[in-house]
PDB file of N, CA and C in Angstrom:
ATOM      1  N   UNK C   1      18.008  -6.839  -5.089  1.00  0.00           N
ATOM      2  CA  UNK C   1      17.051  -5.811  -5.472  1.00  0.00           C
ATOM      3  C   UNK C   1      15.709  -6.150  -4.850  1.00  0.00           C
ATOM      4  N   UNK C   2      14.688  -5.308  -4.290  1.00  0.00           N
ATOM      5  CA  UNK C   2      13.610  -5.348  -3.779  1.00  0.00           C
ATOM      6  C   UNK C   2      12.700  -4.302  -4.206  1.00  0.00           C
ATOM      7  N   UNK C   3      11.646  -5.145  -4.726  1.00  0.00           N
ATOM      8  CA  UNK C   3      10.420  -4.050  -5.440  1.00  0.00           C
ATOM      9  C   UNK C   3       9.542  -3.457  -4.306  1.00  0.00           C
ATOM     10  N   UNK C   4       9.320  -2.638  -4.614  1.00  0.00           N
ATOM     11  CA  UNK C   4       8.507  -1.986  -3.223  1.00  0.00           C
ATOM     12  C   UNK C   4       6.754  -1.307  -4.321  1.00  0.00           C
ATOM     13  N   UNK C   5       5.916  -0.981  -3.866  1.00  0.00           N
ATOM     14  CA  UNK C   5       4.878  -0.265  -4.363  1.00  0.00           C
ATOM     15  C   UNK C   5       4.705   0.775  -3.700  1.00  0.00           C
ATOM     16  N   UNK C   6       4.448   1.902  -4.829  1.00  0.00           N
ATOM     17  CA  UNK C   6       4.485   3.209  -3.569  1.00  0.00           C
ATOM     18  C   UNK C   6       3.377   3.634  -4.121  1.00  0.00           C
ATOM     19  N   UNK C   7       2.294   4.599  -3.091  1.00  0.00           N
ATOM     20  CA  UNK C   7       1.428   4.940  -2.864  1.00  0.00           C
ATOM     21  C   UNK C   7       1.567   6.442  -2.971  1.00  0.00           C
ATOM     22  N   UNK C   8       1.148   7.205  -3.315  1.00  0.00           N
ATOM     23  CA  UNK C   8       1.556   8.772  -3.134  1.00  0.00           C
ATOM     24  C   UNK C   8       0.428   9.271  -2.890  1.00  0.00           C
ATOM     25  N   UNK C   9       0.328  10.438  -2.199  1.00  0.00           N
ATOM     26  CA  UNK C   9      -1.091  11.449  -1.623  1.00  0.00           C
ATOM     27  C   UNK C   9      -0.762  12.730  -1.851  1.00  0.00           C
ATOM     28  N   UNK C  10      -1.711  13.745  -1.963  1.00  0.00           N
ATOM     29  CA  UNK C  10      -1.334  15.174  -1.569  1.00  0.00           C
ATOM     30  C   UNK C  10      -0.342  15.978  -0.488  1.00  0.00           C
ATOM     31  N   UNK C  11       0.205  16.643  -0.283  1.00  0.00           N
ATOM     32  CA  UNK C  11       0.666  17.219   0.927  1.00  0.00           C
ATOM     33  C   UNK C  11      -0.264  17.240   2.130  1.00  0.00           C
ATOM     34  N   UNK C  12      -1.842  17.885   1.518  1.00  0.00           N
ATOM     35  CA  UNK C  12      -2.974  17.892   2.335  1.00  0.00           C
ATOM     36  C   UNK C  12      -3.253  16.944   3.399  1.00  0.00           C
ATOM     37  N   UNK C  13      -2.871  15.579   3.265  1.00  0.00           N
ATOM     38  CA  UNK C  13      -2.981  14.401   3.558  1.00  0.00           C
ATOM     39  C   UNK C  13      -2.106  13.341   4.180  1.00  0.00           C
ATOM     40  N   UNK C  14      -0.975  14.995   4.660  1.00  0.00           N
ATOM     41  CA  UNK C  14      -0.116  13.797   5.301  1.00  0.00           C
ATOM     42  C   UNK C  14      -0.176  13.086   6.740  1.00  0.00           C
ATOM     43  N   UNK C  15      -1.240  13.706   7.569  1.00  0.00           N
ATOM     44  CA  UNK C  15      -2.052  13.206   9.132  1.00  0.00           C
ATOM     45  C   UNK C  15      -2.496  12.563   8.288  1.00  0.00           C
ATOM     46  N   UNK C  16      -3.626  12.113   7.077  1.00  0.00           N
ATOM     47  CA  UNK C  16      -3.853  10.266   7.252  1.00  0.00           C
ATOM     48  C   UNK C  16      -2.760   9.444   6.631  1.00  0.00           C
ATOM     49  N   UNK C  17      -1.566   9.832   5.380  1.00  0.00           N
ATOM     50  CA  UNK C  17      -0.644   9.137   5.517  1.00  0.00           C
ATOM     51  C   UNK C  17       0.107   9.022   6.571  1.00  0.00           C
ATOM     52  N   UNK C  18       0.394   9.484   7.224  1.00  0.00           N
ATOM     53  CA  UNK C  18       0.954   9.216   8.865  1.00  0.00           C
ATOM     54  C   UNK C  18       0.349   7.903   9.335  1.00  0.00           C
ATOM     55  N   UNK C  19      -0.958   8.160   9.268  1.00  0.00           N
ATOM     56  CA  UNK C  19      -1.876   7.402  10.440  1.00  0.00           C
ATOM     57  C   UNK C  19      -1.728   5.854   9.527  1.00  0.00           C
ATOM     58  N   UNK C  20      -1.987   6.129   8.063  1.00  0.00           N
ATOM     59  CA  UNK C  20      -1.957   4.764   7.558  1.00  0.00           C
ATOM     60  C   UNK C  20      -0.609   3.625   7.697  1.00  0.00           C
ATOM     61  N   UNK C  21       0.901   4.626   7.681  1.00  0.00           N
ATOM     62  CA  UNK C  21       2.063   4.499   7.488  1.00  0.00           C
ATOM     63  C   UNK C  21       1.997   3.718   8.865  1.00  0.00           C
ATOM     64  N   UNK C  22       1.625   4.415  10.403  1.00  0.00           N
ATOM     65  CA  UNK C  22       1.907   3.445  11.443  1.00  0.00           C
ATOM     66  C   UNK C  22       1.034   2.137  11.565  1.00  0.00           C
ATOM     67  N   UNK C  23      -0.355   2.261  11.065  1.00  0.00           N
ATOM     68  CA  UNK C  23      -0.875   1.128  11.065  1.00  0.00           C
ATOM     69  C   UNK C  23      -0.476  -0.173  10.689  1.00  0.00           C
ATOM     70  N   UNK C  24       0.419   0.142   9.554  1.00  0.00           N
ATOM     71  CA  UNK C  24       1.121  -0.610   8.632  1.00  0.00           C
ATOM     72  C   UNK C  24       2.280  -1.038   9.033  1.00  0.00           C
ATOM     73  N   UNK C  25       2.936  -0.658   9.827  1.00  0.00           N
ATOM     74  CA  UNK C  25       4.301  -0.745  10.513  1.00  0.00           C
ATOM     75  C   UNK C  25       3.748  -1.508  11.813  1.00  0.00           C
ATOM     76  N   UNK C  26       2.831  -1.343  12.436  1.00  0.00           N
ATOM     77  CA  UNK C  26       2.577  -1.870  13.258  1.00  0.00           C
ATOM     78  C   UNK C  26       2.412  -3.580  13.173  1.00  0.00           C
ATOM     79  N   UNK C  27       1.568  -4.087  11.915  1.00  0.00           N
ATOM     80  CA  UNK C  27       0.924  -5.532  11.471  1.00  0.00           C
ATOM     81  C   UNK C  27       2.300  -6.202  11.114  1.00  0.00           C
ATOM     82  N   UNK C  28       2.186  -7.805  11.326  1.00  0.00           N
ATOM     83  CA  UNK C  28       2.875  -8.385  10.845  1.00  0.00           C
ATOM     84  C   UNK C  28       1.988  -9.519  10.306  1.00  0.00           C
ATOM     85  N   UNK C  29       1.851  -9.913   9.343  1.00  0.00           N
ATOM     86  CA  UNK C  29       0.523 -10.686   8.679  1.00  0.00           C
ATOM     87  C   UNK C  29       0.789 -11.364   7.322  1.00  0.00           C
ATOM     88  N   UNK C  30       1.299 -12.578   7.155  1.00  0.00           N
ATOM     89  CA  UNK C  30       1.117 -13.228   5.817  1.00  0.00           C
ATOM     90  C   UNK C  30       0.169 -12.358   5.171  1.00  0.00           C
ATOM     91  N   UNK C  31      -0.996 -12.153   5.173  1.00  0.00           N
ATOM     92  CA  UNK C  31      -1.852 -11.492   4.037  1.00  0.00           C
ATOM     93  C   UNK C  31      -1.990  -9.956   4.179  1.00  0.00           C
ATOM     94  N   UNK C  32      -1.041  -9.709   4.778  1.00  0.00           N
ATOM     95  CA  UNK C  32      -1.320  -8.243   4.625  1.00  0.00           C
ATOM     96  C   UNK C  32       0.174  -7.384   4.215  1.00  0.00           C
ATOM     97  N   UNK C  33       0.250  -6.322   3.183  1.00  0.00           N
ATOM     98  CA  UNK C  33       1.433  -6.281   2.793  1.00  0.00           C
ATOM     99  C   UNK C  33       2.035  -5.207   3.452  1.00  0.00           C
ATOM    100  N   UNK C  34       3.884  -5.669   3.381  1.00  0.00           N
ATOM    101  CA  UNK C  34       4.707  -5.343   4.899  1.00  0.00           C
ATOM    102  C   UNK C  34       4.848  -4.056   4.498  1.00  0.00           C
ATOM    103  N   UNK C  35       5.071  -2.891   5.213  1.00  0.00           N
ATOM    104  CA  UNK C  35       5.504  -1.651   5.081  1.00  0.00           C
ATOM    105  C   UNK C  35       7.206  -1.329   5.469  1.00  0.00           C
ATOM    106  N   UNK C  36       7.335  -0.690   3.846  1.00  0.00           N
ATOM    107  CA  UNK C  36       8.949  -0.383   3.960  1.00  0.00           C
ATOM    108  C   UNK C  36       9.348   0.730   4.831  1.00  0.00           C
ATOM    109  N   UNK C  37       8.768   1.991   4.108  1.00  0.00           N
ATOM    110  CA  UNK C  37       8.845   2.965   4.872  1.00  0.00           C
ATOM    111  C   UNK C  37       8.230   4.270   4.296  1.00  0.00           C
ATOM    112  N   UNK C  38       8.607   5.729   4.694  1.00  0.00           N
ATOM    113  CA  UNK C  38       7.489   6.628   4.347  1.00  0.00           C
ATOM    114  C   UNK C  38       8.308   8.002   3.869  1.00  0.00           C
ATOM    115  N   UNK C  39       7.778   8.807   2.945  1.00  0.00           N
ATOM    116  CA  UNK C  39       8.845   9.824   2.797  1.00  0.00           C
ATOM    117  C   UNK C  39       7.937  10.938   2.295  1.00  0.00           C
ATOM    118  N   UNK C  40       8.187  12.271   2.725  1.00  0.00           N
ATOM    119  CA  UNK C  40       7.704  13.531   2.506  1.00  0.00           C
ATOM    120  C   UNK C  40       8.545  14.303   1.154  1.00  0.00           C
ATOM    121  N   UNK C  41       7.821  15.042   0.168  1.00  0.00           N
ATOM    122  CA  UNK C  41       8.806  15.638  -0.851  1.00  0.00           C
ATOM    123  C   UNK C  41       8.076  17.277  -0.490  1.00  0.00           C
ATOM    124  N   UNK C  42       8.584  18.155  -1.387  1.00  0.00           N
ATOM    125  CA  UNK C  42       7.970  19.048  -1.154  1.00  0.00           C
ATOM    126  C   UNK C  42       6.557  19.125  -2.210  1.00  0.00           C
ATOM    127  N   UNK C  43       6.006  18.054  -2.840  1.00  0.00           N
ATOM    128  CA  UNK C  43       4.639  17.960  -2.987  1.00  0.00           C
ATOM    129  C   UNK C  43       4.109  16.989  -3.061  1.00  0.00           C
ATOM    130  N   UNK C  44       4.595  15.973  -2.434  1.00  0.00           N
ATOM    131  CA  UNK C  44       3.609  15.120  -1.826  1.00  0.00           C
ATOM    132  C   UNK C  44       4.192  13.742  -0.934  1.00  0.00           C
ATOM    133  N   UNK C  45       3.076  13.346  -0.425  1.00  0.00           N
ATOM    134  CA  UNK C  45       3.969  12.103   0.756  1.00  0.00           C
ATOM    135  C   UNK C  45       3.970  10.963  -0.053  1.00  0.00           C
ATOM    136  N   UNK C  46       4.376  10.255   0.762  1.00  0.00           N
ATOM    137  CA  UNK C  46       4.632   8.781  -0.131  1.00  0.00           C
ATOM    138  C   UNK C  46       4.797   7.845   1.330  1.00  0.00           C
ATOM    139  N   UNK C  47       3.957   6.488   0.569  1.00  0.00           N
ATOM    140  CA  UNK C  47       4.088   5.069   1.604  1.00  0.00           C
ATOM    141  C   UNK C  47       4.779   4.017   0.819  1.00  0.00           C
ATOM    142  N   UNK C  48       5.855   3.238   1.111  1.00  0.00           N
ATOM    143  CA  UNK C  48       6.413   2.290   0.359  1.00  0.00           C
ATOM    144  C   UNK C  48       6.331   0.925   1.225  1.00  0.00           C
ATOM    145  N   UNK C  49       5.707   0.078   0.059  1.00  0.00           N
ATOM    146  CA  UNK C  49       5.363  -1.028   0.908  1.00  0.00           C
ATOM    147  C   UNK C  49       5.481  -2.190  -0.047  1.00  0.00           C
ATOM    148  N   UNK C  50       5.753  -3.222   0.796  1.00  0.00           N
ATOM    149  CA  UNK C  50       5.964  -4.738   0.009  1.00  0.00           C
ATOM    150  C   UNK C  50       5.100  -4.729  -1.654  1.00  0.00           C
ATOM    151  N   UNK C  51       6.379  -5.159  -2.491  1.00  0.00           N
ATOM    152  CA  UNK C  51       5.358  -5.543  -3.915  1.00  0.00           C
ATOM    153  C   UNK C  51       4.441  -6.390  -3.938  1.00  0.00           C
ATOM    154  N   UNK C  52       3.586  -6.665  -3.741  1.00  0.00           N
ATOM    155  CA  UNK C  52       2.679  -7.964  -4.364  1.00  0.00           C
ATOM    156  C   UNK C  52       1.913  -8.405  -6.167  1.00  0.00           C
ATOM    157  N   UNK C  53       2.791  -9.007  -6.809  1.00  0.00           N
ATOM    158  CA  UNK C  53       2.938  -9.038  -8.663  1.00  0.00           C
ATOM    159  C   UNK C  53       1.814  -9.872  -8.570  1.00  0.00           C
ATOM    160  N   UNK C  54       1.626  -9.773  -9.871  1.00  0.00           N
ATOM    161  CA  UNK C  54      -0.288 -10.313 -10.201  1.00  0.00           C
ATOM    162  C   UNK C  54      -1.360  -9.915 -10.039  1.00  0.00           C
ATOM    163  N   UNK C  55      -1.382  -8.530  -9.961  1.00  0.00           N
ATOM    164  CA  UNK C  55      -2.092  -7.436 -10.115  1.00  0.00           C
ATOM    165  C   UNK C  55      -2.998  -7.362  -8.669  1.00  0.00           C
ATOM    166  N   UNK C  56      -4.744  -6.650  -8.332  1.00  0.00           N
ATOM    167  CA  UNK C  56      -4.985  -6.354  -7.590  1.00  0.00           C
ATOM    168  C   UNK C  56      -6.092  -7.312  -7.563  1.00  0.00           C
ATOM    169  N   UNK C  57      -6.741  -7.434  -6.272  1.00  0.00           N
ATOM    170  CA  UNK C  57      -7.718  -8.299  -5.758  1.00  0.00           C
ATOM    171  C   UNK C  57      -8.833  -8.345  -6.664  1.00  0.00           C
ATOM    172  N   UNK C  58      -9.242  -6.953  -7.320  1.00  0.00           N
ATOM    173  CA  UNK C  58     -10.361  -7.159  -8.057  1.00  0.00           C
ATOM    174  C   UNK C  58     -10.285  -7.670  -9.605  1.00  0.00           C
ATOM    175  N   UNK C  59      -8.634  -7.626  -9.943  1.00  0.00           N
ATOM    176  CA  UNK C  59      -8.526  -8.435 -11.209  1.00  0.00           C
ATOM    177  C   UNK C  59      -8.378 -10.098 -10.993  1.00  0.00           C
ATOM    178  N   UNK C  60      -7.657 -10.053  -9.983  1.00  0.00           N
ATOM    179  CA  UNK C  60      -7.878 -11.466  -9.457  1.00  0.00           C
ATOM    180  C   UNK C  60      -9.219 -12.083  -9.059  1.00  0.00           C
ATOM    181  N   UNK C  61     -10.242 -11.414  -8.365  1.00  0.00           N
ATOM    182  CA  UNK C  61     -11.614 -11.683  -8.790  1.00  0.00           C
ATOM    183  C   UNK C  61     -12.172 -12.231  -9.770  1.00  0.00           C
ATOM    184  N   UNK C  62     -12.275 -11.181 -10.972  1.00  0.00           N
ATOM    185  CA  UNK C  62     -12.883 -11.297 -11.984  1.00  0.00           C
ATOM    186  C   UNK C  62     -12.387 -12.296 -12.840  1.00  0.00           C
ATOM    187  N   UNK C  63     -10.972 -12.808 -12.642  1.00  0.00           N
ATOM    188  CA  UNK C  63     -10.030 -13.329 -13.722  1.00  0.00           C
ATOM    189  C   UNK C  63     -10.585 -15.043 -13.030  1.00  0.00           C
ATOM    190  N   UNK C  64     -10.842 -14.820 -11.826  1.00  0.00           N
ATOM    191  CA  UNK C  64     -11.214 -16.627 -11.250  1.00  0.00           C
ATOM    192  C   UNK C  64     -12.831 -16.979 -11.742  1.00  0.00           C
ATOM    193  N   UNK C  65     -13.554 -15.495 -11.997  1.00  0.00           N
ATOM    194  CA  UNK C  65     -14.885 -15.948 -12.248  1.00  0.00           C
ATOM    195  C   UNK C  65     -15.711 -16.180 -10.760  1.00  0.00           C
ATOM    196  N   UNK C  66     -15.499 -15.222  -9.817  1.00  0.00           N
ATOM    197  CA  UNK C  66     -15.423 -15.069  -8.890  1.00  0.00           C
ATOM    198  C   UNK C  66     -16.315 -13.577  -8.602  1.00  0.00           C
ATOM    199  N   UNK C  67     -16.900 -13.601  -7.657  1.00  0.00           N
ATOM    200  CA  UNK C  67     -17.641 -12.259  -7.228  1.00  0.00           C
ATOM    201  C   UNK C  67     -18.114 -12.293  -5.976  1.00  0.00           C
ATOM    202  N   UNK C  68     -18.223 -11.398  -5.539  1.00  0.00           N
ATOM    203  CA  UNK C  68     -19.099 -10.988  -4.251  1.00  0.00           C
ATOM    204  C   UNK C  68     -20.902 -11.122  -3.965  1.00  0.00           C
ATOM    205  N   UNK C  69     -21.183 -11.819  -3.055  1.00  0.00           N
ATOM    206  CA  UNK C  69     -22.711 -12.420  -2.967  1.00  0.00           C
ATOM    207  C   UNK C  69     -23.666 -10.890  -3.178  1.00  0.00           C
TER     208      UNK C  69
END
């Protein structure tokens, strides 16, 4: 089994999900997370990309006691 995180946008928005989807496909990067793949519904797009558990950078921030200068 493989967790993926998906991202969803408007229909409106599927030229920058496009654009984000190849950027992402393009990188291969320990710190940057891998892209599964991309899918259109009839209301809205979607990006599926590597899970990363332990929530997001800015809870991880705050949780180290940590901030920006």
């Amino acid at each position: 089994i493989e967790y993926v995180a998906a991202k969803k946008a408007p229909k409106d928005q599927h030229a920058k999900i496009m654009k984000e989807a190849t950027y992402l496909n393009s990188v291969t990067h320990p710190n940057i997370v891998r892209f599964v793949t991309c899918a259109n519904t009839d209301t809205a797009n979607w990006v599926l990309m590597e899970f990363c558990g332990g929530g997001n950078l800015d809870s991880i921030i705050q949780g180290e006691g940590m901030g920006f200068p």
